[in-house]
Amino acid sequence: MAASNIGMMDGAYFVGRNEILAWINTTLQLGLSKVEEAASGAVACQLMDAAHPGAVPMHKVNFDAKTEYEMIQNYKVLQDVFNKLKITKHIEVNKLTKGRPLDNLEFMQWMKRYCDSVNGGFMNSYNASERRESSKGGKETNRRTSVPSQAPAKSSSATHKAQASSHGAKKANGHAPNAPPSRSAKPSPANSAGPAYDEQITELKLLVDSLEKERDFYFSKLRDVEILCQSPEVEHLPIVNAIHKVLYAAEDDPSMMAEAQAMISQQQQQQSEQPMLSPILEASEERPAKQEAHKRKSISDLELEEFGMASSSRQRLSDISDVQLCGSPLTSFT
């Protein structure tokens, strides 16, 4: 599936946060507990390396990126890989580097959808720890990841040793084997409720980010309507004035909406009162004007003909007078 066809209504954007974290940790052998821990861009770079082995120069990826400048360098590497693979996904670096949970969750959801579309999402042969060795901070990341996996084994062995030593001490002191065991220390409520509080805080952050995104969306739409209503071609219309009244209302006043509707209904009433000329009436009004123009043209043509006849008669008289003056034999004979 082409990356450009992964839209916001795709099922990928409905994948939960816990599933995304489990997928990242399994694929890259990491121990992320929050989605915003992938804000540096290093995780996204290695996910692309897992989907396209060897396509990402891992020696340029910085897993210890803390500052915005260092994070931007990782996203530059990711953008170069996108350009090489002809992926048209736009990376919103400014939002991702701020570490906001919702923005990073959406980007990781897109990454999962893309990686699943490449080779069916099978990346079992990818050795993430080995590929991370050449990156800056990769060895430290591998060391931090391997420590939690070894901690349970160490704690269990220490528990067995402590139990054996306490059992030996009881025998040495002559305690009866059926003596009641001492009460184990109860976990403090604060420690047990810590993960639950962290999860609630993360959920609330995601909710706040979603509400802010929705607020910005509707505000931009209202701003577009305001700019459109300020056009000189339409700003004098009553319906535009009604829209302005709704947009600039300081409080939620029910009378304001009634006034805006009254302005629109007044405009409609004025339009209905204006007389509308039928096509037949307009044609009947145009017909006498055409006839009057035709009459004027006929009169002018007659005047021109009369003027031509008079001029021709005068021309004949002048020709006769010229003949008399030139000494005709008839005139000399008389």
PDB file of N, CA and C in Angstrom, residues 41-43 45-46 56-63 74 77 134-137:
ATOM      1  N   GLY A  41      13.271  10.978  17.322  1.00  0.00           N
ATOM      2  CA  GLY A  41      13.381  10.561  15.931  1.00  0.00           C
ATOM      3  C   GLY A  41      14.254   9.340  15.711  1.00  0.00           C
ATOM      4  N   ALA A  42      15.019   8.934  16.732  1.00  0.00           N
ATOM      5  CA  ALA A  42      15.901   7.775  16.572  1.00  0.00           C
ATOM      6  C   ALA A  42      15.089   6.494  16.418  1.00  0.00           C
ATOM      7  N   VAL A  43      13.989   6.374  17.159  1.00  0.00           N
ATOM      8  CA  VAL A  43      13.156   5.177  17.065  1.00  0.00           C
ATOM      9  C   VAL A  43      12.560   5.061  15.665  1.00  0.00           C
ATOM     10  N   CYS A  45      13.783   6.265  12.906  1.00  0.00           N
ATOM     11  CA  CYS A  45      14.851   5.897  11.970  1.00  0.00           C
ATOM     12  C   CYS A  45      15.116   4.396  12.000  1.00  0.00           C
ATOM     13  N   GLN A  46      15.157   3.802  13.195  1.00  0.00           N
ATOM     14  CA  GLN A  46      15.443   2.373  13.263  1.00  0.00           C
ATOM     15  C   GLN A  46      14.262   1.541  12.800  1.00  0.00           C
ATOM     16  N   VAL A  56      18.924   2.843   6.098  1.00  0.00           N
ATOM     17  CA  VAL A  56      19.178   3.960   7.009  1.00  0.00           C
ATOM     18  C   VAL A  56      20.637   3.927   7.446  1.00  0.00           C
ATOM     19  N   PRO A  57      21.366   5.034   7.294  1.00  0.00           N
ATOM     20  CA  PRO A  57      22.746   5.086   7.825  1.00  0.00           C
ATOM     21  C   PRO A  57      22.699   5.208   9.350  1.00  0.00           C
ATOM     22  N   MET A  58      22.732   4.086  10.036  1.00  0.00           N
ATOM     23  CA  MET A  58      22.540   4.081  11.484  1.00  0.00           C
ATOM     24  C   MET A  58      23.662   4.806  12.225  1.00  0.00           C
ATOM     25  N   HIS A  59      24.838   4.984  11.615  1.00  0.00           N
ATOM     26  CA  HIS A  59      25.917   5.695  12.292  1.00  0.00           C
ATOM     27  C   HIS A  59      25.608   7.193  12.429  1.00  0.00           C
ATOM     28  N   LYS A  60      24.604   7.673  11.676  1.00  0.00           N
ATOM     29  CA  LYS A  60      24.208   9.081  11.790  1.00  0.00           C
ATOM     30  C   LYS A  60      23.072   9.297  12.785  1.00  0.00           C
ATOM     31  N   VAL A  61      22.494   8.218  13.297  1.00  0.00           N
ATOM     32  CA  VAL A  61      21.360   8.322  14.210  1.00  0.00           C
ATOM     33  C   VAL A  61      21.878   8.480  15.626  1.00  0.00           C
ATOM     34  N   ASN A  62      21.254   9.397  16.368  1.00  0.00           N
ATOM     35  CA  ASN A  62      21.672   9.705  17.742  1.00  0.00           C
ATOM     36  C   ASN A  62      20.566   9.292  18.703  1.00  0.00           C
ATOM     37  N   PHE A  63      20.827   8.225  19.482  1.00  0.00           N
ATOM     38  CA  PHE A  63      19.841   7.773  20.463  1.00  0.00           C
ATOM     39  C   PHE A  63      19.927   8.556  21.771  1.00  0.00           C
ATOM     40  N   ASN A  74      18.277  13.895  13.574  1.00  0.00           N
ATOM     41  CA  ASN A  74      17.702  12.565  13.359  1.00  0.00           C
ATOM     42  C   ASN A  74      16.578  12.611  12.325  1.00  0.00           C
ATOM     43  N   VAL A  77      17.857  12.738   8.832  1.00  0.00           N
ATOM     44  CA  VAL A  77      18.208  11.396   8.337  1.00  0.00           C
ATOM     45  C   VAL A  77      16.952  10.658   7.899  1.00  0.00           C
ATOM     46  N   SER A 134      26.276   0.778  16.157  1.00  0.00           N
ATOM     47  CA  SER A 134      27.039   1.805  15.429  1.00  0.00           C
ATOM     48  C   SER A 134      26.488   3.205  15.636  1.00  0.00           C
ATOM     49  N   SER A 135      25.353   3.347  16.276  1.00  0.00           N
ATOM     50  CA  SER A 135      24.741   4.655  16.477  1.00  0.00           C
ATOM     51  C   SER A 135      25.311   5.322  17.715  1.00  0.00           C
ATOM     52  N   LYS A 136      25.181   6.632  17.736  1.00  0.00           N
ATOM     53  CA  LYS A 136      25.609   7.371  18.914  1.00  0.00           C
ATOM     54  C   LYS A 136      24.631   7.114  20.046  1.00  0.00           C
ATOM     55  N   GLY A 137      25.155   6.631  21.157  1.00  0.00           N
ATOM     56  CA  GLY A 137      24.296   6.286  22.283  1.00  0.00           C
ATOM     57  C   GLY A 137      23.619   4.950  22.137  1.00  0.00           C
TER      58      GLY A 137
END
